[in-house]
Amino acid sequence: MSTLDEITKEKQRISEALARVDMQRDKLGELEATERVLARYSKGTQVKKTASARRPTTAKNPAAPARRHEPTTL
């Protein structure tokens, strides 16, 4: 019976280790996503500051007026 107890304990230890690895993998995925978002926003912020510092911002193409869609009858 001691062999079965050892196997059970080893299974439990391995299960706990796998659970820790899964948690770390999830946390790493979240950190990578956060890093991508921060990189995107920090690049955009720097570019906007640089462009606005050189010249004033003006609208090149004003937005087109919204179109009304007429309901179609069959």
Coordinates of N, CA, C and O in Angstrom, one line a residue:
M1 N 0.8 -1.2 0.0 CA 0.0 0.0 0.0 C 0.9 1.3 0.0 O 0.4 2.3 -0.5
S2 N 2.1 1.2 0.5 CA 2.9 2.4 0.5 C 3.3 2.8 -0.9 O 3.5 4.0 -1.1
T3 N 3.4 1.9 -1.8 CA 3.7 2.3 -3.2 C 2.5 3.1 -3.8 O 2.7 4.1 -4.5
L4 N 1.3 2.7 -3.5 CA 0.1 3.5 -4.0 C 0.1 4.9 -3.3 O -0.3 5.8 -4.0
D5 N 0.4 4.9 -2.1 CA 0.5 6.2 -1.4 C 1.5 7.1 -2.0 O 1.3 8.4 -2.2
E6 N 2.7 6.6 -2.3 CA 3.8 7.4 -3.0 C 3.3 7.9 -4.3 O 3.6 9.0 -4.7
I7 N 2.6 7.0 -5.1 CA 2.1 7.4 -6.4 C 1.1 8.5 -6.3 O 1.1 9.5 -7.0
T8 N 0.2 8.4 -5.3 CA -0.8 9.4 -5.1 C -0.2 10.7 -4.7 O -0.6 11.8 -5.2
K9 N 0.8 10.7 -3.8 CA 1.5 11.9 -3.4 C 2.2 12.5 -4.6 O 2.2 13.8 -4.8
E10 N 2.9 11.7 -5.4 CA 3.6 12.2 -6.6 C 2.6 12.8 -7.6 O 2.9 13.9 -8.2
K11 N 1.4 12.2 -7.8 CA 0.4 12.7 -8.7 C -0.1 14.1 -8.2 O -0.3 15.0 -9.0
Q12 N -0.3 14.2 -6.9 CA -0.7 15.4 -6.3 C 0.3 16.5 -6.5 O 0.0 17.6 -6.8
R13 N 1.6 16.2 -6.2 CA 2.6 17.1 -6.4 C 2.7 17.6 -7.8 O 2.9 18.8 -8.1
I14 N 2.6 16.7 -8.8 CA 2.7 17.1 -10.2 C 1.5 17.9 -10.6 O 1.6 18.9 -11.3
S15 N 0.3 17.6 -10.1 CA -0.9 18.3 -10.4 C -0.8 19.8 -9.9 O -1.2 20.7 -10.6
E16 N -0.2 19.9 -8.7 CA 0.0 21.3 -8.1 C 1.0 22.1 -8.9 O 0.8 23.3 -9.2
A17 N 2.1 21.4 -9.4 CA 3.1 22.1 -10.2 C 2.5 22.5 -11.5 O 2.7 23.6 -12.0
L18 N 1.6 21.6 -12.1 CA 1.0 22.0 -13.4 C 0.0 23.2 -13.2 O -0.1 24.0 -14.1
A19 N -0.7 23.2 -12.1 CA -1.6 24.3 -11.8 C -0.8 25.6 -11.7 O -1.2 26.6 -12.2
R20 N 0.4 25.6 -11.0 CA 1.2 26.8 -10.9 C 1.7 27.2 -12.3 O 1.7 28.4 -12.6
V21 N 2.1 26.3 -13.1 CA 2.6 26.6 -14.5 C 1.5 27.2 -15.3 O 1.7 28.2 -16.0
D22 N 0.3 26.7 -15.2 CA -0.9 27.3 -15.9 C -1.2 28.7 -15.4 O -1.5 29.6 -16.2
M23 N -1.1 28.9 -14.1 CA -1.3 30.3 -13.6 C -0.3 31.2 -14.1 O -0.6 32.4 -14.5
Q24 N 1.0 30.8 -14.1 CA 2.1 31.6 -14.6 C 1.9 31.9 -16.1 O 2.2 33.0 -16.6
R25 N 1.5 30.9 -16.9 CA 1.2 31.1 -18.3 C 0.1 32.1 -18.5 O 0.3 33.0 -19.4
D26 N -0.9 32.0 -17.8 CA -2.0 33.0 -17.9 C -1.5 34.4 -17.5 O -1.8 35.4 -18.2
K27 N -0.8 34.5 -16.5 CA -0.3 35.8 -16.0 C 0.7 36.4 -17.1 O 0.7 37.6 -17.4
L28 N 1.5 35.5 -17.7 CA 2.4 36.0 -18.7 C 1.7 36.5 -19.9 O 2.0 37.5 -20.5
G29 N 0.6 35.8 -20.3 CA -0.2 36.2 -21.4 C -0.8 37.6 -21.2 O -0.9 38.4 -22.1
E30 N -1.3 37.8 -20.0 CA -1.9 39.1 -19.6 C -0.8 40.2 -19.6 O -1.1 41.3 -20.1
L31 N 0.4 39.9 -19.1 CA 1.5 40.8 -19.1 C 1.9 41.2 -20.6 O 2.2 42.3 -20.9
E32 N 1.9 40.2 -21.4 CA 2.3 40.4 -22.8 C 1.3 41.3 -23.5 O 1.6 42.2 -24.3
A33 N 0.0 41.0 -23.2 CA -1.1 41.9 -23.8 C -1.0 43.3 -23.3 O -1.1 44.3 -24.1
T34 N -0.7 43.5 -22.0 CA -0.6 44.8 -21.4 C 0.6 45.5 -22.0 O 0.6 46.7 -22.3
E35 N 1.7 44.8 -22.2 CA 2.9 45.4 -22.8 C 2.6 45.9 -24.3 O 3.0 47.0 -24.6
R36 N 1.9 45.1 -25.0 CA 1.5 45.5 -26.4 C 0.7 46.8 -26.4 O 0.9 47.7 -27.2
V37 N -0.3 46.8 -25.5 CA -1.2 48.0 -25.4 C -0.3 49.2 -24.9 O -0.5 50.3 -25.5
L38 N 0.5 49.1 -24.0 CA 1.3 50.2 -23.5 C 2.3 50.6 -24.6 O 2.5 51.9 -24.8
A39 N 2.8 49.7 -25.4 CA 3.7 50.1 -26.4 C 3.0 50.9 -27.5 O 3.4 51.9 -28.1
R40 N 1.8 50.4 -27.8 CA 0.9 51.1 -28.8 C 0.6 52.5 -28.4 O 0.7 53.4 -29.2
Y41 N 0.2 52.7 -27.1 CA -0.2 54.0 -26.7 C 1.0 54.9 -26.5 O 0.9 56.1 -26.7
S42 N 2.1 54.4 -26.0 CA 3.2 55.2 -25.8 C 3.8 55.7 -27.2 O 4.2 56.8 -27.3
K43 N 3.8 54.9 -28.2 CA 4.2 55.3 -29.5 C 3.3 56.4 -30.0 O 3.7 57.4 -30.6
G44 N 2.0 56.1 -29.9 CA 1.0 57.1 -30.4 C 1.1 58.4 -29.7 O 1.0 59.5 -30.3
T45 N 1.3 58.4 -28.4 CA 1.5 59.6 -27.7 C 2.7 60.4 -28.1 O 2.6 61.6 -28.3
Q46 N 3.8 59.7 -28.3 CA 5.0 60.4 -28.7 C 4.9 61.0 -30.1 O 5.3 62.1 -30.3
V47 N 4.3 60.3 -31.0 CA 4.1 60.8 -32.3 C 3.2 62.0 -32.3 O 3.5 63.0 -33.0
K48 N 2.1 61.9 -31.6 CA 1.2 63.1 -31.5 C 1.9 64.3 -31.0 O 1.7 65.4 -31.5
K49 N 2.6 64.1 -29.9 CA 3.3 65.3 -29.3 C 4.3 65.9 -30.3 O 4.4 67.1 -30.4
T50 N 5.0 65.0 -31.0 CA 6.0 65.5 -31.9 C 5.4 66.3 -33.1 O 5.8 67.3 -33.4
A51 N 4.3 65.7 -33.6 CA 3.6 66.3 -34.7 C 3.0 67.6 -34.3 O 3.1 68.6 -35.1
S52 N 2.3 67.7 -33.2 CA 1.7 68.9 -32.8 C 2.7 70.0 -32.4 O 2.4 71.2 -32.5
A53 N 3.8 69.6 -32.0 CA 4.9 70.6 -31.6 C 5.4 71.3 -32.8 O 5.8 72.4 -32.8
R54 N 5.4 70.6 -34.0 CA 6.0 71.1 -35.2 C 5.0 72.1 -35.9 O 5.3 73.1 -36.4
R55 N 3.7 71.6 -36.0 CA 2.7 72.5 -36.7 C 1.4 72.3 -36.0 O 1.1 71.2 -35.4
P56 N 0.5 73.3 -36.2 CA -0.8 73.1 -35.5 C -1.6 72.1 -36.3 O -1.4 71.9 -37.5
T57 N -2.5 71.4 -35.6 CA -3.3 70.4 -36.2 C -4.5 71.0 -36.8 O -5.2 71.9 -36.3
T58 N -4.8 70.6 -38.1 CA -5.9 71.1 -38.8 C -6.5 69.9 -39.5 O -5.8 69.0 -39.9
A59 N -7.8 69.9 -39.7 CA -8.5 68.8 -40.4 C -8.3 68.9 -41.9 O -8.6 70.0 -42.5
K60 N -7.7 67.9 -42.4 CA -7.4 67.9 -43.9 C -8.7 67.6 -44.7 O -9.0 68.3 -45.6
N61 N -9.5 66.6 -44.2 CA -10.7 66.3 -44.9 C -11.8 66.3 -43.9 O -11.8 65.4 -43.0
P62 N -12.7 67.2 -44.0 CA -13.8 67.2 -43.0 C -14.7 65.9 -43.2 O -14.8 65.4 -44.3
A63 N -15.3 65.5 -42.1 CA -16.1 64.3 -42.2 C -17.3 64.5 -43.1 O -17.9 65.6 -43.1
A64 N -17.6 63.5 -43.8 CA -18.7 63.5 -44.7 C -20.0 63.5 -43.9 O -20.1 62.9 -42.9
P65 N -21.0 64.2 -44.4 CA -22.3 64.2 -43.6 C -22.9 62.8 -43.6 O -22.7 62.0 -44.6
A66 N -23.6 62.5 -42.5 CA -24.2 61.2 -42.4 C -25.3 61.0 -43.4 O -26.1 61.9 -43.7
R67 N -25.4 59.8 -44.0 CA -26.4 59.5 -45.0 C -27.6 58.9 -44.4 O -27.5 58.1 -43.4
R68 N -28.7 59.2 -44.9 CA -30.0 58.6 -44.4 C -30.3 57.4 -45.3 O -30.2 57.6 -46.5
H69 N -30.6 56.3 -44.8 CA -30.9 55.1 -45.6 C -32.5 55.0 -45.6 O -33.1 55.0 -44.6
E70 N -33.0 55.1 -46.9 CA -34.4 55.0 -47.1 C -34.8 53.5 -47.0 O -34.1 52.6 -47.5
P71 N -35.9 53.2 -46.3 CA -36.3 51.8 -46.3 C -36.8 51.3 -47.6 O -37.4 52.1 -48.4
T72 N -36.4 50.2 -48.0 CA -36.8 49.6 -49.3 C -38.0 48.8 -49.2 O -38.2 48.1 -48.2
T73 N -38.9 48.9 -50.1 CA -40.1 48.1 -50.1 C -40.1 47.1 -51.3 O -39.6 47.4 -52.3
L74 N -40.6 45.9 -51.0 CA -40.5 44.9 -52.0 C -41.8 44.7 -52.7 O -42.9 45.0 -52.4

